[in-house]
PDB file of C-alpha atoms in Angstrom:
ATOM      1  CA  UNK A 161      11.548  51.527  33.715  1.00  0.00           C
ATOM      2  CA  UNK A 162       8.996  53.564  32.455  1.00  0.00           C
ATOM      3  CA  UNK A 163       7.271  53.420  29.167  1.00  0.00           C
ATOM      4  CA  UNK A 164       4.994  56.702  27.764  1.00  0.00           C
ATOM      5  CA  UNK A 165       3.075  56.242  25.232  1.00  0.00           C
ATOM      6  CA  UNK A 166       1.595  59.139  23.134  1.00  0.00           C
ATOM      7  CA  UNK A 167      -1.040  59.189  21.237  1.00  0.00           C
ATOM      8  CA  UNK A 168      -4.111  61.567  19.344  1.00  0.00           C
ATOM      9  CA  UNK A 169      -2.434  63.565  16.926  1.00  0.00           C
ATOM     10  CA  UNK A 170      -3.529  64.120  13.202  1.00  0.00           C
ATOM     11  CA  UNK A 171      -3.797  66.537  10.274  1.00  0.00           C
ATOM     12  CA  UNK A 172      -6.392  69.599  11.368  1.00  0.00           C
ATOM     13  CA  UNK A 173      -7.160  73.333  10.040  1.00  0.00           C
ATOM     14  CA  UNK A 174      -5.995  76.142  11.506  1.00  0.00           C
ATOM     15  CA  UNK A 175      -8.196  76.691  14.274  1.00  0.00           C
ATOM     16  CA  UNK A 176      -8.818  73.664  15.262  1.00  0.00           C
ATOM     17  CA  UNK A 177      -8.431  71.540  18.381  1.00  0.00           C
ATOM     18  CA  UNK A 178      -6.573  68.379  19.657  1.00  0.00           C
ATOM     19  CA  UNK A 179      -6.236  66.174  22.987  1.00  0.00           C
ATOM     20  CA  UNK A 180      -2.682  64.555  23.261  1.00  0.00           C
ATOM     21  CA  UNK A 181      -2.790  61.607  25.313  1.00  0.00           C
ATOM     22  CA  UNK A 182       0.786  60.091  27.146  1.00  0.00           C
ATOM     23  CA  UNK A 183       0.445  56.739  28.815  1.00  0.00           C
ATOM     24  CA  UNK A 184       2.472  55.990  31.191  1.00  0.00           C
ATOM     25  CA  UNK A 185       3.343  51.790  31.920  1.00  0.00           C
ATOM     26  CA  UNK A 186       5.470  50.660  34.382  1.00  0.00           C
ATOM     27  CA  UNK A 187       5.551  53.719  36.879  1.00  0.00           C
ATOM     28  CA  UNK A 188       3.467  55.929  38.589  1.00  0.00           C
ATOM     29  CA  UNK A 189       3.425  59.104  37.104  1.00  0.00           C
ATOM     30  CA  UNK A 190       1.932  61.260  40.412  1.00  0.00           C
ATOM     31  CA  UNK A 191       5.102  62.053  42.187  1.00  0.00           C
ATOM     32  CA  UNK A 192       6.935  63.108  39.204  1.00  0.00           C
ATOM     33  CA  UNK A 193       7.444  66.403  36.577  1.00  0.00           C
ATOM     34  CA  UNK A 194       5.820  65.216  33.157  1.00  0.00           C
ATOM     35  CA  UNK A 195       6.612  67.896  30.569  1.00  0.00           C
ATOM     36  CA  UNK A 196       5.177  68.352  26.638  1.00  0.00           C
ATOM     37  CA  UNK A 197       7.735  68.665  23.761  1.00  0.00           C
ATOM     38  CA  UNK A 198       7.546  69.366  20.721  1.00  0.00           C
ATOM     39  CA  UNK A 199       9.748  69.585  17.698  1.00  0.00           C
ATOM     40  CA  UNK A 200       9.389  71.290  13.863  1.00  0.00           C
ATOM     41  CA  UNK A 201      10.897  70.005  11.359  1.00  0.00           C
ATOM     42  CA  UNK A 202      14.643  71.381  11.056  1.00  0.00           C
ATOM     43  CA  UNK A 203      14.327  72.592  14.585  1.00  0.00           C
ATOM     44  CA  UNK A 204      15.478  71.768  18.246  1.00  0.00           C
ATOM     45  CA  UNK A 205      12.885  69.945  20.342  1.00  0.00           C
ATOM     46  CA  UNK A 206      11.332  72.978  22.573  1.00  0.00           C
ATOM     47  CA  UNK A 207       9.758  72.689  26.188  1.00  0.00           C
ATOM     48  CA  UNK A 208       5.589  73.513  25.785  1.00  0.00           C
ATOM     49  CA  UNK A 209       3.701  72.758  28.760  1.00  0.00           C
ATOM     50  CA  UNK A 210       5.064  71.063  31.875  1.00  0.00           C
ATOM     51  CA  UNK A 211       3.873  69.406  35.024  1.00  0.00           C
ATOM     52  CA  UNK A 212       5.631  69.422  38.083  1.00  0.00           C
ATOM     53  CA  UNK A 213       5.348  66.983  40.717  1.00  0.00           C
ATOM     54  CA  UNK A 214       3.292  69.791  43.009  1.00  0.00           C
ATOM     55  CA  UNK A 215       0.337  71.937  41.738  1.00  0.00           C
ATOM     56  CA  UNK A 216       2.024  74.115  39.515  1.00  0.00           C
ATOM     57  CA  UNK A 217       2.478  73.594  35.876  1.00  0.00           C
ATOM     58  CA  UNK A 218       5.000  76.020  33.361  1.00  0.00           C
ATOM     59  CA  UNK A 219       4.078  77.468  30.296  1.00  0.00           C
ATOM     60  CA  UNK A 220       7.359  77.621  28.418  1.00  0.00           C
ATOM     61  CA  UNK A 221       6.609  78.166  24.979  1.00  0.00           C
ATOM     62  CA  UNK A 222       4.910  81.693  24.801  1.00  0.00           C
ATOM     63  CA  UNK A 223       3.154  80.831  21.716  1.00  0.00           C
ATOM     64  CA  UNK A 224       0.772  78.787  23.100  1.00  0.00           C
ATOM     65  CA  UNK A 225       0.399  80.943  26.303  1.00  0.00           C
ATOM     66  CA  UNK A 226      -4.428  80.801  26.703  1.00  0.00           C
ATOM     67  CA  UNK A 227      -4.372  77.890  23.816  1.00  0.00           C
ATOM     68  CA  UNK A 228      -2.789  75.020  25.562  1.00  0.00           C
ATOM     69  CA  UNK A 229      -3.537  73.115  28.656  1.00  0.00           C
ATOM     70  CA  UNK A 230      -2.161  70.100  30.246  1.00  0.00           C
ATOM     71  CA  UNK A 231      -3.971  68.100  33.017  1.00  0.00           C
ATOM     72  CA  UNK A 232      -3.082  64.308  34.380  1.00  0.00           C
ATOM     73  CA  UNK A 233      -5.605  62.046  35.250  1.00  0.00           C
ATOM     74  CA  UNK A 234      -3.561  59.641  38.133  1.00  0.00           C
ATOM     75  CA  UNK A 235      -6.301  56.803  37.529  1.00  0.00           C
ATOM     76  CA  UNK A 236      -5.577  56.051  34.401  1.00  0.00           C
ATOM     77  CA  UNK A 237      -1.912  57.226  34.659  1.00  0.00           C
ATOM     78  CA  UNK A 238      -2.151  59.334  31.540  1.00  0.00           C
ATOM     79  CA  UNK A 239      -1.129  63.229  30.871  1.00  0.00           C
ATOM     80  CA  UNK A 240      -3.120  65.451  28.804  1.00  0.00           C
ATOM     81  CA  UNK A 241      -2.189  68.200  26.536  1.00  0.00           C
ATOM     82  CA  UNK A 242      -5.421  69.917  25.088  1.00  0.00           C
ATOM     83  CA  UNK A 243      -4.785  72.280  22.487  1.00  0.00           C
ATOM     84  CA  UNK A 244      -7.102  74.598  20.796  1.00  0.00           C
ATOM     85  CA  UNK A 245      -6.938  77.361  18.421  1.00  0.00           C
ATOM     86  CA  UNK A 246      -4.544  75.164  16.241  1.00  0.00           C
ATOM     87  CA  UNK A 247      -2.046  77.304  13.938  1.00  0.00           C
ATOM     88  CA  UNK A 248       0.335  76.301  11.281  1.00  0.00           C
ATOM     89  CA  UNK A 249       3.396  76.623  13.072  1.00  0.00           C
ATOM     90  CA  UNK A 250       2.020  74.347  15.762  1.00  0.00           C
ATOM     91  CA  UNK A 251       2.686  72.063  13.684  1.00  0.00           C
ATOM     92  CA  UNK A 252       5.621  68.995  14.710  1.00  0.00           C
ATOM     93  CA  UNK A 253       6.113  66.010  16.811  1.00  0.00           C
ATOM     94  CA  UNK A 254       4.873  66.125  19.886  1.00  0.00           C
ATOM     95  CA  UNK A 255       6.547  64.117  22.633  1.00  0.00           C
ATOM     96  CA  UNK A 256       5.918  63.406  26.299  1.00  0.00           C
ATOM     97  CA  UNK A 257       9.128  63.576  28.650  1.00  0.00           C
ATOM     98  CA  UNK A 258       9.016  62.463  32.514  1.00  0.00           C
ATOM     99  CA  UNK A 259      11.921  62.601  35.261  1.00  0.00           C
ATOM    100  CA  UNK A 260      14.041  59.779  36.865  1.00  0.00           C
ATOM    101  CA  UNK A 261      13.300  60.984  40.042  1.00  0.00           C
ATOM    102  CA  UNK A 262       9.917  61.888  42.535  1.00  0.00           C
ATOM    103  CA  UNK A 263       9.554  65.565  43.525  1.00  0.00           C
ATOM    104  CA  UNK A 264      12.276  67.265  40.834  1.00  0.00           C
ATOM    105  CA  UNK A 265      10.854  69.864  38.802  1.00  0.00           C
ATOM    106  CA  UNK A 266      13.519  71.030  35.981  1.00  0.00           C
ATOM    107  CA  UNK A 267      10.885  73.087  34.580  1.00  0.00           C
ATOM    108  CA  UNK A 268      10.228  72.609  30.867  1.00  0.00           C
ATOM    109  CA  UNK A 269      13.586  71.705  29.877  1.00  0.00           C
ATOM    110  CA  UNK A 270      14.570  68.712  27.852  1.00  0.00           C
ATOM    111  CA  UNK A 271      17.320  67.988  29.430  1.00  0.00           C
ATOM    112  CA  UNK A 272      15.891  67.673  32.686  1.00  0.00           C
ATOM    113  CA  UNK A 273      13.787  64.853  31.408  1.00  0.00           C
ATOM    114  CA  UNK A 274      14.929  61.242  31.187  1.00  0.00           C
ATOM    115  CA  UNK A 275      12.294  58.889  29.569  1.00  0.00           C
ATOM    116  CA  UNK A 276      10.454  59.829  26.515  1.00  0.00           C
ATOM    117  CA  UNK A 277       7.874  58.612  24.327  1.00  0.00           C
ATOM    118  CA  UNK A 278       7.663  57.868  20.550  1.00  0.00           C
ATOM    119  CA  UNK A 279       6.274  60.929  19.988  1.00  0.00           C
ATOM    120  CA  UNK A 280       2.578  61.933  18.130  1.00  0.00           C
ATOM    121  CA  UNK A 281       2.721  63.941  14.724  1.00  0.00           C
ATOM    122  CA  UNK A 282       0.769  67.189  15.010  1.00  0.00           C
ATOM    123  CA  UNK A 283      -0.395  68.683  10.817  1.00  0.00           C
ATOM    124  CA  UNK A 284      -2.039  72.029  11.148  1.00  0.00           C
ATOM    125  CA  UNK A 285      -2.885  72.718   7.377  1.00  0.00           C
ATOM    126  CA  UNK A 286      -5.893  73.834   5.535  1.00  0.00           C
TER     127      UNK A 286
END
């Protein structure tokens, strides 16, 4: 079973930038949809950034359409989520999610994703 691991979040101003990191243990991440979360307080966990197994990745949050970018880096078996431009309602938990199985992509969905991480707290506050 997979374990993901998140990590790099903090307290930043408005403005600001961030690099999330999810580490992945126990599988290979290449062959599979990785997808960034993230959830406010008082609010449903929404879909921001996901991989899919092929080249393509999905914005799904339109908020953070030119601000955030995700990358993996297979030797090191991490996932990336840079974000720049911080803003106060960017502010939440931010959680990696990957699939149970190689070449699905349920697009940035969290119910298409099976094994999540702890989560990172993201504090965009002046």
């Amino acid at each position: 079973q997979v374990q993901l691991v998140e990590s790099g979040g903090g307290l930043v101003q408005p403005g600001g930038s961030l690099r999330l990191s999810c580490a992945a243990s126990g599988r290979r991440l290449d062959l599979y949809s990785v997808g960034w979360f993230r959830q406010a307080p008082g609010k449903e966990r929404e879909g921001v950034l996901c991989l899919s197994s092929g080249p393509s990745s999905a914005d799904y949050a339109n908020s953070i359409k030119g601000r955030f970018t995700a990358s993996r880096d297979n030797d090191k078996n991490t996932v990336y989520l840079q974000i720049n431009d911080l803003k106060p309602e960017d502010t939440g938990v931010y959680y990696c999610g990957v699939v149970a199985m190689k070449l699905t992509d349920p697009g940035c969905y969290s119910y298409g994703y099976d094994d999540w991480g702890r989560g990172t707290q993201v504090t965009v506050s002046s």
